[in-house]
Structures are given as C-alpha cells and as structure tokens.
Tab-separated table of C-alpha atoms and ligand atoms in Angstrom:
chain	number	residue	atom	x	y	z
E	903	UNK	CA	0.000	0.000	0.000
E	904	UNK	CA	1.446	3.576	-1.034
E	905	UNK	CA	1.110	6.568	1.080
E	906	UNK	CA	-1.899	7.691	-0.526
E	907	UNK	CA	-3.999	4.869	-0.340
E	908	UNK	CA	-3.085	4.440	3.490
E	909	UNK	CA	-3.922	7.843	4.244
E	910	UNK	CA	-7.410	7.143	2.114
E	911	UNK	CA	-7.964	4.145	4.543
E	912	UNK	CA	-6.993	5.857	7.255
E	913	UNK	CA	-9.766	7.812	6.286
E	914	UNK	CA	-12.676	5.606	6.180
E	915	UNK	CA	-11.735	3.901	9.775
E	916	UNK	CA	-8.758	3.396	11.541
E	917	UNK	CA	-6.888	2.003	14.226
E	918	UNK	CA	-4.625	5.149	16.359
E	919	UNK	CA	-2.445	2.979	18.627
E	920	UNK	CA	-0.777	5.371	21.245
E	921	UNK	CA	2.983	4.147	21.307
E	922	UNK	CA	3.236	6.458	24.499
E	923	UNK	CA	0.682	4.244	26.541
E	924	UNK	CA	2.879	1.060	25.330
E	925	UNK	CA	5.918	2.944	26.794
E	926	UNK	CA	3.845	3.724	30.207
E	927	UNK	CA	2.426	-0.056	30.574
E	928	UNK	CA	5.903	-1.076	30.287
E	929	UNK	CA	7.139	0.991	32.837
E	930	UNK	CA	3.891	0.419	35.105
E	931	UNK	CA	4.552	-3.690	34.860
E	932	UNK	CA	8.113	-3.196	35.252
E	933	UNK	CA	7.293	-1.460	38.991
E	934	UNK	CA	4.446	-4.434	39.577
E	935	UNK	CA	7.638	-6.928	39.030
E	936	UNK	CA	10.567	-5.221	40.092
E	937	UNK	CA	12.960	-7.969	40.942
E	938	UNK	CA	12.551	-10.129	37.394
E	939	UNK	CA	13.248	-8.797	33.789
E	940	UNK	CA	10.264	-7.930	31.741
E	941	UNK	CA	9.046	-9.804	28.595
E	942	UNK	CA	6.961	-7.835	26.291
E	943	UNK	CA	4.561	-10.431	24.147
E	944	UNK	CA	4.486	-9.649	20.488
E	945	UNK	CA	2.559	-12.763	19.380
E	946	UNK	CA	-0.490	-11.942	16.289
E	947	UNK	CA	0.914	-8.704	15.439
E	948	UNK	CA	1.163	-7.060	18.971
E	949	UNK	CA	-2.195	-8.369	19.766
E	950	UNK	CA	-3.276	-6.319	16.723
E	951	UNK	CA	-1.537	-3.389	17.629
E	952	UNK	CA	1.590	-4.030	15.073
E	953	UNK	CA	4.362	-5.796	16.426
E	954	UNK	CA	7.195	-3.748	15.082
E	955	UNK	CA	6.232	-0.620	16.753
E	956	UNK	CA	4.998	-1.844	19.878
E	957	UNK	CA	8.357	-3.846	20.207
E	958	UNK	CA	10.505	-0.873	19.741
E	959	UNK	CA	8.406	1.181	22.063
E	960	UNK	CA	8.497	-1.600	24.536
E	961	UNK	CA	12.331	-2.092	24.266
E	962	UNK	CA	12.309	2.066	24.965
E	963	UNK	CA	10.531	1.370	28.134
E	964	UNK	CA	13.077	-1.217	29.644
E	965	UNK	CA	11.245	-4.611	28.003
E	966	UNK	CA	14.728	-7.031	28.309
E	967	UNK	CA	12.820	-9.694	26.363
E	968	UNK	CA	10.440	-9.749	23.187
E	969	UNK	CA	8.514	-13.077	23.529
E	970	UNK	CA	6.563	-14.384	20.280
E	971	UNK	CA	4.294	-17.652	19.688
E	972	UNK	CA	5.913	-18.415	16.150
E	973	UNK	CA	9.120	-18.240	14.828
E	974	UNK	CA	8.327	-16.131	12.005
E	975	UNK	CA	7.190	-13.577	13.951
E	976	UNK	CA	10.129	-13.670	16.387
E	977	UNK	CA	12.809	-13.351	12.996
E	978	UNK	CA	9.996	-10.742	11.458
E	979	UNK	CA	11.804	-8.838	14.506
E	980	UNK	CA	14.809	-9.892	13.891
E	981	UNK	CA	14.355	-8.578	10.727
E	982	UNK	CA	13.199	-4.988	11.308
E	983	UNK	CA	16.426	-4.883	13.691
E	984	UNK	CA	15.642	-6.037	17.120
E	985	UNK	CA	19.249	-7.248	18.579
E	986	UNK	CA	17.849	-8.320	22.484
E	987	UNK	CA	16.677	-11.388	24.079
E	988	UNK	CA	13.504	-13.095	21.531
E	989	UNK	CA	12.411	-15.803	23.017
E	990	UNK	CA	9.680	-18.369	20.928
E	991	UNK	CA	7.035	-20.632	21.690
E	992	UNK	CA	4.887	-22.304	19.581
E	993	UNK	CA	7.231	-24.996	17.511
E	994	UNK	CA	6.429	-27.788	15.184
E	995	UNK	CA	8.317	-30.637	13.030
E	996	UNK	CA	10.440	-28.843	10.215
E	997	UNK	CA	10.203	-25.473	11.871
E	998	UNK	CA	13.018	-22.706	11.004
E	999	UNK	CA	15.151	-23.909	14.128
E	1000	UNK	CA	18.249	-23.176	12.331
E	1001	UNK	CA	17.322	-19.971	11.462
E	1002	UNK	CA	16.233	-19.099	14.839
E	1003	UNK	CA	19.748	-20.310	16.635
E	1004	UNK	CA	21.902	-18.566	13.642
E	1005	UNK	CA	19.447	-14.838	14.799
E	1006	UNK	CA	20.224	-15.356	18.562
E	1007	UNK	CA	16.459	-16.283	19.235
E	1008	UNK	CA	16.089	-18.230	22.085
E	1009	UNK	CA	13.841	-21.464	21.494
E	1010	UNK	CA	11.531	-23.667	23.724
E	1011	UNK	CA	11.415	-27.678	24.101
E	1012	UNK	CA	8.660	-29.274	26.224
E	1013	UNK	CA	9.401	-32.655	24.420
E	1014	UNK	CA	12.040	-34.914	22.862
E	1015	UNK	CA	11.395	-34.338	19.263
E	1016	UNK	CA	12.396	-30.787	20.079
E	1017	UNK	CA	15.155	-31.699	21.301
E	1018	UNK	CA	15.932	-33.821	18.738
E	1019	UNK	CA	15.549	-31.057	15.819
E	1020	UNK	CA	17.084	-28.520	18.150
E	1021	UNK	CA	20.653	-30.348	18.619
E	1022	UNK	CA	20.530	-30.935	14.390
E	1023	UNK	CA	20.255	-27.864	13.948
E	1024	UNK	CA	22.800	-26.437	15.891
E	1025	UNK	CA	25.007	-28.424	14.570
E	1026	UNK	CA	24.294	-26.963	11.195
E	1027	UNK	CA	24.567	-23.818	12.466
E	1028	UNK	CA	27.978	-24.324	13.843
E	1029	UNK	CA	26.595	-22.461	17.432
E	1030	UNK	CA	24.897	-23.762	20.190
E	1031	UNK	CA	21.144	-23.294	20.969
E	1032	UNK	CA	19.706	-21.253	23.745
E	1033	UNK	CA	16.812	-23.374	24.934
E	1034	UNK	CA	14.238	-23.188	27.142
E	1035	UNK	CA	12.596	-26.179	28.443
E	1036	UNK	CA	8.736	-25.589	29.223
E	1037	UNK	CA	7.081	-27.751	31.978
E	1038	UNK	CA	3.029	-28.303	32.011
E	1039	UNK	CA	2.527	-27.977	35.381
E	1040	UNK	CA	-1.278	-28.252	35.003
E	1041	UNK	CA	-2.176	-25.513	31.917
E	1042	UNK	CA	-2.983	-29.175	29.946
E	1043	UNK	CA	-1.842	-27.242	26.884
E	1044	UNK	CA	2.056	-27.088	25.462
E	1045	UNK	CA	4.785	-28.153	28.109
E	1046	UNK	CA	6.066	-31.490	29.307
E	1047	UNK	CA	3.886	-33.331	31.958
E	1048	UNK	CA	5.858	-34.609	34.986
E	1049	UNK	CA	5.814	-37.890	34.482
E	1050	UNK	CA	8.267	-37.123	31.458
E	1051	UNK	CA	10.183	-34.375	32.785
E	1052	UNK	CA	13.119	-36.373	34.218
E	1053	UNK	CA	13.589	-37.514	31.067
E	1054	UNK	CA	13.671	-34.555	29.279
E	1055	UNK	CA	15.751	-32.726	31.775
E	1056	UNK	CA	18.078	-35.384	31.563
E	1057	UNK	CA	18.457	-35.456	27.380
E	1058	UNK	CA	18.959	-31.465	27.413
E	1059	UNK	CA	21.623	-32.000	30.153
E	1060	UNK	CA	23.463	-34.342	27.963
E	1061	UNK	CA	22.874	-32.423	24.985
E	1062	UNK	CA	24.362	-29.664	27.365
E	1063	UNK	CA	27.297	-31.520	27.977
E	1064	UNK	CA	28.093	-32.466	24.243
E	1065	UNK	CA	28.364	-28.458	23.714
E	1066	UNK	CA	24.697	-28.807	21.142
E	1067	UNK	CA	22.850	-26.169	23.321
E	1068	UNK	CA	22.585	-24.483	27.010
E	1069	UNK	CA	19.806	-24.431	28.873
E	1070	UNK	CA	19.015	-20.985	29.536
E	1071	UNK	CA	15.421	-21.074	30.998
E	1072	UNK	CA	12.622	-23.595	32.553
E	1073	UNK	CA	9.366	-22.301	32.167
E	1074	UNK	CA	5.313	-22.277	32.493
E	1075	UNK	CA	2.380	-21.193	31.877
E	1076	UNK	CA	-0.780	-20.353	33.963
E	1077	UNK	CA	-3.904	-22.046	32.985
E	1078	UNK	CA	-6.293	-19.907	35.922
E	1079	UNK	CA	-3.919	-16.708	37.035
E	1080	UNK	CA	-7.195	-14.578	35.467
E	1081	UNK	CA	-8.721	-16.023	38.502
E	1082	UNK	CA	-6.846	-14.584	41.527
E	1083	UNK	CA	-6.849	-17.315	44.564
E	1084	UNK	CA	-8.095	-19.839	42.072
E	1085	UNK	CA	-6.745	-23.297	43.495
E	1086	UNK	CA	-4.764	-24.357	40.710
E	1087	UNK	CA	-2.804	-20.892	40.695
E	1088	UNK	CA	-1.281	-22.134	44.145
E	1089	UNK	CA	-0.908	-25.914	42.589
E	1090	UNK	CA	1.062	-25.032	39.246
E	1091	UNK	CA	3.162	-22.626	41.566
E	1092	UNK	CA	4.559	-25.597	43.845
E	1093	UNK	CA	4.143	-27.732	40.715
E	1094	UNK	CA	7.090	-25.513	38.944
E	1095	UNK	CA	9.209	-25.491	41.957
E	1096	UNK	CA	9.230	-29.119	41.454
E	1097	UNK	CA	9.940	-29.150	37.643
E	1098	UNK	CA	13.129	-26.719	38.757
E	1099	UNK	CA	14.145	-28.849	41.611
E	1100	UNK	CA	14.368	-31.581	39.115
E	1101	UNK	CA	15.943	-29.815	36.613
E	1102	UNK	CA	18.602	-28.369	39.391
E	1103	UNK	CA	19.235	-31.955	40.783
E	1104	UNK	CA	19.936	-32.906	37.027
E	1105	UNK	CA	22.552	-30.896	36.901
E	1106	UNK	CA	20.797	-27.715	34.892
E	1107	UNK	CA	21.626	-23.868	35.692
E	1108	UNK	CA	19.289	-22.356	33.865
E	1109	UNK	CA	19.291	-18.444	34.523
E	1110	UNK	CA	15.909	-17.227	33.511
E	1111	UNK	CA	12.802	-19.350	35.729
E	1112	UNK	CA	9.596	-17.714	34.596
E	1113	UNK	CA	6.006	-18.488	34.651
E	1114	UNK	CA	4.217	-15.792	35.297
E	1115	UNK	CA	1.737	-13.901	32.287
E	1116	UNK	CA	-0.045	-10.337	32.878
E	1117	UNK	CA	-2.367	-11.253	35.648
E	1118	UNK	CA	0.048	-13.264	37.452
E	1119	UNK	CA	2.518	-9.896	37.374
E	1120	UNK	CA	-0.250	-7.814	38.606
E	1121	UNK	CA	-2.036	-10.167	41.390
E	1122	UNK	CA	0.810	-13.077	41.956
E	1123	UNK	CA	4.103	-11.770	42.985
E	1124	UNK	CA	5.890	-15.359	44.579
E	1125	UNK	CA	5.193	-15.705	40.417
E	1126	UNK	CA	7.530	-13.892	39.415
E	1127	UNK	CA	10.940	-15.462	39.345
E	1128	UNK	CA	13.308	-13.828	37.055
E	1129	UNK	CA	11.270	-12.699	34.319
E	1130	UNK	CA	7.401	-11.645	33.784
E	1131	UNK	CA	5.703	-12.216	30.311
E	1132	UNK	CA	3.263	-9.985	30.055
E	1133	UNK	CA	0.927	-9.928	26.892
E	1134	UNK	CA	-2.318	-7.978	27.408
E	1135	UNK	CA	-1.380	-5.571	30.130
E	1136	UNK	CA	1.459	-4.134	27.601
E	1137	UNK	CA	-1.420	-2.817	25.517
E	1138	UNK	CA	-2.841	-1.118	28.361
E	1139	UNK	CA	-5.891	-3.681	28.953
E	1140	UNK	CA	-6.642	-5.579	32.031
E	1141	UNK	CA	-6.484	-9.479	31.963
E	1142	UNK	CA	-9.974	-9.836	33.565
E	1143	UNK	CA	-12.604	-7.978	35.264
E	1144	UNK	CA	-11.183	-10.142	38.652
E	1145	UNK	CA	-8.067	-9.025	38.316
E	1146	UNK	CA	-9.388	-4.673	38.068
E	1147	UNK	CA	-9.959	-2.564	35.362
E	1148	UNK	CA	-7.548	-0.862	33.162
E	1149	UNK	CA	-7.539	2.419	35.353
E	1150	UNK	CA	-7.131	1.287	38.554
E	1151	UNK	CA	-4.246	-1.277	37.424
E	1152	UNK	CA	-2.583	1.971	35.735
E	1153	UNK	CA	-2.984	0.738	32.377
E	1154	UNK	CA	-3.493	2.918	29.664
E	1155	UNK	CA	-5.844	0.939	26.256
E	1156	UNK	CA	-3.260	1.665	23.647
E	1157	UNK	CA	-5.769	1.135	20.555
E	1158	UNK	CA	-8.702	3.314	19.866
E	1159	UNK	CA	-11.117	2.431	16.898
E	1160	UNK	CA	-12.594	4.468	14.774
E	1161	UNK	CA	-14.608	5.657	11.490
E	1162	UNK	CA	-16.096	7.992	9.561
E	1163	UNK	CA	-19.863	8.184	8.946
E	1164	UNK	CA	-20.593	7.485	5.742
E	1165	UNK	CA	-24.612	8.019	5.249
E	1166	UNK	CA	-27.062	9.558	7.678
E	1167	UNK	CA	-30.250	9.189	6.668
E	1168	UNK	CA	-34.081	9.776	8.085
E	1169	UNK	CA	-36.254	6.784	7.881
E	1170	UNK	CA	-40.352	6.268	9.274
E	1171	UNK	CA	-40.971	4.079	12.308
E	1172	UNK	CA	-41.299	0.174	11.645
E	1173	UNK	CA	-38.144	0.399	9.424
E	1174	UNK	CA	-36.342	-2.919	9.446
E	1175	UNK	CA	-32.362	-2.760	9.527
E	1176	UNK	CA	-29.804	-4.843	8.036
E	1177	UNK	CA	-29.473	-8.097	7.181
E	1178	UNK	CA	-32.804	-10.081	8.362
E	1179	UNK	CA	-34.456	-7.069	9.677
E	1180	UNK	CA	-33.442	-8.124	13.602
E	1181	UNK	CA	-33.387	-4.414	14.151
E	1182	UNK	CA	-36.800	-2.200	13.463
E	1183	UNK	CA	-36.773	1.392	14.388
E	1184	UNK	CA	-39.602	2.521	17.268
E	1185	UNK	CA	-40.673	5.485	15.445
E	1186	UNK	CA	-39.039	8.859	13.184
E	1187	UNK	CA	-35.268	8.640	13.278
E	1188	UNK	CA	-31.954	8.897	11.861
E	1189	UNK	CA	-30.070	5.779	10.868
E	1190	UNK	CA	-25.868	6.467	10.584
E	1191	UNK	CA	-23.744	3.924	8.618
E	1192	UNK	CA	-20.762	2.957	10.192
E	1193	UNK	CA	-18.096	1.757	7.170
E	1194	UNK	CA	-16.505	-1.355	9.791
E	1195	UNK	CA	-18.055	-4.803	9.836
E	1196	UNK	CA	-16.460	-8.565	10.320
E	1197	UNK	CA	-13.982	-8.379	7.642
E	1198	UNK	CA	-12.427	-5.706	9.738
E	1199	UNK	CA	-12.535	-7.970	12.400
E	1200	UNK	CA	-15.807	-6.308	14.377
E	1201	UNK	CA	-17.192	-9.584	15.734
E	1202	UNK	CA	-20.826	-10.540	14.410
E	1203	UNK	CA	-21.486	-11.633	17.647
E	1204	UNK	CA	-21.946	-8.123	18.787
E	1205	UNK	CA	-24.967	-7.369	16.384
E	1206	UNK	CA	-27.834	-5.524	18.488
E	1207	UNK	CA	-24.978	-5.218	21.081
E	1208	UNK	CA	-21.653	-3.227	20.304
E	1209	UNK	CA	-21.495	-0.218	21.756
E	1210	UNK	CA	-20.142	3.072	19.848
E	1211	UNK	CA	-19.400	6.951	20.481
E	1212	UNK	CA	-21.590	9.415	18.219
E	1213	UNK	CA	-21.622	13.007	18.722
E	1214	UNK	CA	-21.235	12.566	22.349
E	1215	UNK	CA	-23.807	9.532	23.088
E	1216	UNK	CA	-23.237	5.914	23.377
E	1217	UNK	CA	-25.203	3.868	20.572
E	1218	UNK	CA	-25.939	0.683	19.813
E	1219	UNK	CA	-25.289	-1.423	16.897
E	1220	UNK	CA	-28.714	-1.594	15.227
E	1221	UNK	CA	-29.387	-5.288	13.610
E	1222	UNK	CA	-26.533	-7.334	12.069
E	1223	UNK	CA	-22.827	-6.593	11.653
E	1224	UNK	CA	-22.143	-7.742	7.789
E	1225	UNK	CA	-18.637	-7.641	6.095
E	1226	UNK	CA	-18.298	-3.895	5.643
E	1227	UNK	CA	-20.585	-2.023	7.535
E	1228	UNK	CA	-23.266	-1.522	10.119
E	1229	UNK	CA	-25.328	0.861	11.474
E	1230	UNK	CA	-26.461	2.553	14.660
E	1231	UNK	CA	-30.070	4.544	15.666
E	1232	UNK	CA	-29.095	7.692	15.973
E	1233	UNK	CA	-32.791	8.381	17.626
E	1234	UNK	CA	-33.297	11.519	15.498
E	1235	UNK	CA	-30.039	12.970	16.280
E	1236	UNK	CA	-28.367	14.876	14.005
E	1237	UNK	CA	-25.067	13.798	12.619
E	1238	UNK	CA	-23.102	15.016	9.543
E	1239	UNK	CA	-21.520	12.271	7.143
E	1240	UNK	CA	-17.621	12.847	8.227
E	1241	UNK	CA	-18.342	12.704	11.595
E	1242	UNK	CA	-16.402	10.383	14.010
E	1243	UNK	CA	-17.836	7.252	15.265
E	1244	UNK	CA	-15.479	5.564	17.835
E	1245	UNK	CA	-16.029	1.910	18.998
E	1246	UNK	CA	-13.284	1.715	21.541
E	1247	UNK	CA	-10.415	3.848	23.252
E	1248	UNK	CA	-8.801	4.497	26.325
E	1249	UNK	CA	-12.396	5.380	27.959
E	1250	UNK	CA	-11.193	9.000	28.811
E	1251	UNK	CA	-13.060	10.803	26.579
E	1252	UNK	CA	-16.369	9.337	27.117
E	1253	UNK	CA	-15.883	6.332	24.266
E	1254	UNK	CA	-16.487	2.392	25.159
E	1255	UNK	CA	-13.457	0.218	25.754
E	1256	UNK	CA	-12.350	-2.788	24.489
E	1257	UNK	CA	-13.759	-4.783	27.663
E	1258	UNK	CA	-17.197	-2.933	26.428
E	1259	UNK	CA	-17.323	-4.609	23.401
E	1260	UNK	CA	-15.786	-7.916	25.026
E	1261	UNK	CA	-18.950	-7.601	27.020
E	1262	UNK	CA	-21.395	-7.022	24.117
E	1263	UNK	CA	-19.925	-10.325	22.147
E	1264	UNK	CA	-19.524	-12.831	24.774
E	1265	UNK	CA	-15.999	-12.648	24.342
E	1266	UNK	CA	-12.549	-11.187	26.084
E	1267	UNK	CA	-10.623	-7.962	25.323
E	1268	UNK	CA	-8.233	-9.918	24.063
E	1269	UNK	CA	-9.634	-11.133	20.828
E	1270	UNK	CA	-11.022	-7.967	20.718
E	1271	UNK	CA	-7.651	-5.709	19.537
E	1272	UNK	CA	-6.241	-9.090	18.240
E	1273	UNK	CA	-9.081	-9.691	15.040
E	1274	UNK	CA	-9.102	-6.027	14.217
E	1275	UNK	CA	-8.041	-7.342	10.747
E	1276	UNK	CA	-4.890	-5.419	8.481
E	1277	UNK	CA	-7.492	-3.697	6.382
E	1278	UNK	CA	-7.669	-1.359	8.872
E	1279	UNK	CA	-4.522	0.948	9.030
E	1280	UNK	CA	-2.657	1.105	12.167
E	1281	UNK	CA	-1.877	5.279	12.732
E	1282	UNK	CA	1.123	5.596	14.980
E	1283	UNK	CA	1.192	8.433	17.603
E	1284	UNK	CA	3.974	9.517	20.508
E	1285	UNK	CA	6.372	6.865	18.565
D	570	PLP	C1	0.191	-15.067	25.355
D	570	PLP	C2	1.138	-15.587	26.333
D	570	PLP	C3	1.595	-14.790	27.386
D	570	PLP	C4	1.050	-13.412	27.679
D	570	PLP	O1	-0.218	-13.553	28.278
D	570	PLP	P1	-1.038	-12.262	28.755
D	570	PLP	O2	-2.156	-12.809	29.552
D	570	PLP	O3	-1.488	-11.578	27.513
D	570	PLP	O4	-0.081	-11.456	29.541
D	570	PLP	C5	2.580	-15.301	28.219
D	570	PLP	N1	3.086	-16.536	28.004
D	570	PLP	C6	2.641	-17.334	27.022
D	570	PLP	C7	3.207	-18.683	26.865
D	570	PLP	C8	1.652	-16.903	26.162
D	570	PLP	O5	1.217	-17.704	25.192
C-alpha cells in the first residue's frame, strides 16, 4: 500500500495505537515486578496493535525480552532490527530452528522431538542453541507433563554436555492466574518449583525461571521469578474484570477504533435494519452507517450489542454486523456524514473500551484488539 492509499484508509476507519501508553504499561509492569526482567509479548501482530512498533516502544521502556508464539514472527523482529533477548514458543516438526539459533532467538522444548531437531540444527549452524525447556505444570496445553520431565531434563543436560545447546530457561504457563486465589494458581506454583528442583538436581543452571503472564505480574508476585511475560497488560488492557480494570491497574488501552460516517439518513418508524431485519426502528429517526463490519474484524457476535461513540452519546449497533458495515439509531439525532464514530479507546473521553465490546460479544478484550483485521490501518502516535 502507497502513502496515498493508506492515508485514504486511514480515512474511512482506523486504528490510532498510542505508542506512548505502550511505553507507560511497560514501565507500570516493570514497577508491579521489580525484581525479574520484563518480557513484552508480540505474538499476532502485537495483539493487533503491530508488532514492530509496539516492540521498539516496549524495548524504549526497559522490556529485556520480546517473547513471540511463532518463529516467524520472532525473525519478522529480527528482521526490522531487534538485537535483544527473543524468546519463541509455539514450535512444530520442520520449523526454522536453524534460522532461529543462527538470529540469537532463544527457542523452547517441552518434548524430545524438540530436542531432537534442536541439537541438528545447531550443529548446522555451527553455534549452540539457547533453549528453554517448558514444563506443564497443570495448563494441559504445550509443556512437558511430569511424568516425562526427568527424562527430558536429563536429554537437554546431555545435549548440554556435548556443547549442542545451554539451557538458559525452565518455564510455564498459567492455565487460571485470570482467577486470583483460584486453586490451581497455588498448585502449578509448587508444581514448577518441582519441575526446577528436578531440573537443578539434574545438573541444569538455567538463569531465567519464569512463569508468570499479565495477571500473574499484577495479582501473583511469589510468580515472578526472574522474568514476567506480560501480553495484554502491555497494551494497556486488564487481563480480567477479577483481576481490576484498566484504570485502577494503571494501564493505559493503547488502541482506539474508529470511522467515519458514511450516510445519515431519516427513515419512518417500523423500518427494518440490516441483514434479516433483527433491528426495526420505534418510530421517526436517523439511521448512521458505520463503514466497519467482520472483515475488519468487528465480531458478528456483537450485532444488536456493540457499543459506539456518536456526537457525544453511546449507541448501539442496530441489527446485524455484515462484512463492511453496520449501522447505529441515531434516535433523530443529528449527525453530519464525516463525523467520528469511535467503537473503543482508552475510555477517557467518554468512548467504550475494548472490555465494552468484550462484554457485548460474549468474548474477552483480548480477541477484541487481536481480530481487528490489516485492512484497517494502524496510525502511529507519541512513537
Ligand atoms: C500469550 C502468552 C503470554 C502473555 O499472556 P497475557 O495474559 O497476555 O499477559 C505469556 N506466556 C505465554 C506462553 C503466552 O502464550
């Protein structure tokens, strides 16, 4: 896309992420966790926000560590010049492990075909791997149960020996830390001491131990260890409603969502609107069009629900959200085509939140900022 056409998109709707709030959160989370390192999480784009910038801002703010799901997007910041700690995730048969160890990105094993691919690779690298070996201890999800975590230790050590790789972290992940004083939190907590012990008594040093994610930062601090990844809270949005809202955590929404008006129009009571008619107007009023719909990544699920910012009133999406569009009651209001309609922001100013519109589609914030699709252009301000 050339200048021109961005700035026409940019036009139509847009997403303004605030690089300043990124830099804020950062320094906010870094206070919450001030005896570990901080890991920044730039998995799916920056949670929709746009990796690159948010990474730079976040390495501005004092983030040691970038942390992505895929290798792609950890050597996509490679790439665009990142030279800190990248640490990756989400790894399967064949992946670009070579590629990884020759760009200094540290990689993650929670089994023994890991391993396996890991020590090839380094060998045809000609440098040893940085690896961090990831324990399940209860998430049920990625990670090595305990019944096979002797075992695994035990390969990396000797993989360790033979010069293939170091072992530079043991790791975790929460399956419950949204929940604060939900039993498991306590369980996985003495479950990774375990995994360490193990690991120690097998002759490992790893120098990073970290388990904790954004609501473990802000509501678990034994947690901590040497290093927080925090994901959400980066982007200035509270994990859960249990764990406070975005103010009183000192988080600052990064994203705000908006778009022009593109048709305002009067229409006689008993009026059906959009797609199946779910919506039918009470009496005389004005009808807006709002140019954003699924294929921008507004969920469907909020039709008749999401809330948005007109002229200084919260509205409601009238009927269905289709691909490109929807639109709102204005109730007889009037509103010029041009105007701004804003679906979500930092909250300051009067407009919904994310969390809002997680509320209106059965959904969390998360997913949220994270399917605002690339049609919409990302306008960077306070970079
Ligand atoms: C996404 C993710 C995080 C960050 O989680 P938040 O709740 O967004 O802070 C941390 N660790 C892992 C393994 C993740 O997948």
């Amino acid at each position: 896309m050339n200048d021109q056409q961005q700035t026409a998109g940019a036009q139509r709707a847009r997403a303004e992420i605030d690089l300043g709030a990124v830099r804020a959160n950062v320094r906010t989370l870094r206070e919450r966790a001030p005896r570990a390192e901080l890991m920044a999480v730039m998995k799916s784009d920056g949670y929709g926000h746009g990796a690159i910038p948010c990474a730079r801002a976040a390495r501005q703010a004092g983030a040691g560590w970038l942390g992505t799901a895929t290798p792609e997007e950890a050597l996509a910041l490679r790439a665009a010049g990142d030279q800190g700690r990248i640490m990756c995730w989400l790894w399967t048969p064949g992946s670009p492990w070579q590629q990884a160890i020759e760009q200094d990105i540290d990689v993650s094993a929670g089994a023994r075909w890991a391993l396996r691919e890991i020590v090839a690779a380094a060998r045809e690298a000609g440098r040893p791997a940085r690896v961090h070996l990831k324990a399940d201890t209860g998430l049920g999800r990625g990670g090595c149960p305990p019944g096979a975590w002797p075992d695994l230790v035990a390969a990396a050590r000797a993989a360790e020996a033979e010069g293939a790789l170091k072992v530079t972290g043991i790791w975790s992940h929460f399956a419950c830390a949204d929940e604060p004083g939900h039993p498991a939190n306590a369980a996985q907590l003495e479950a990774f001491r375990a995994a360490l012990a193990v690991a120690e008594r097998a002759g490992l040093d790893p120098e990073t131990r970290h388990l904790a994610n954004s609501p473990a930062t802000l509501t678990l601090p034994e947690s901590h260890f040497d290093l927080v990844r925090t994901g959400v809270s980066v982007y200035g949005l509270s994990p859960s409603p249990e764990v406070g809202t975005a103010e009183g955590l000192g988080l600052r929404p990064a994203m705000t969502l908006s778009a022009s008006i593109a048709l305002v129009k009067q229409v006689p009571g008993g009026h059906g609107v959009s797609y199946g008619h779910h919506y039918r107007t009470s009496g005389d009023t004005s009808l807006a069009l709002v140019p954003l719909g699924y294929g921008d990544g507004i969920p469907r699920h909020a039709s008749g629900s999401g809330p948005v910012l007109v002229a200084g009133k919260w509205r409601t999406v009238a009927g269905r959200v289709a691909m490109d569009q929807f639109v709102i009651d204005l109730g007889g209001d009037q509103v010029a085509e041009g105007e701004r309609a804003v679906l979500f922001g930092e909250g300051r100013q009067g407009e919904p939140t994310a969390e809002d519109w997680a509320r209106a589609a059965g959904t969390i914030s998360y997913e949220i900022v994270t399917r605002i699709s690339p049609r919409v252009p990302r306008v960077y301000v306070n970079g």
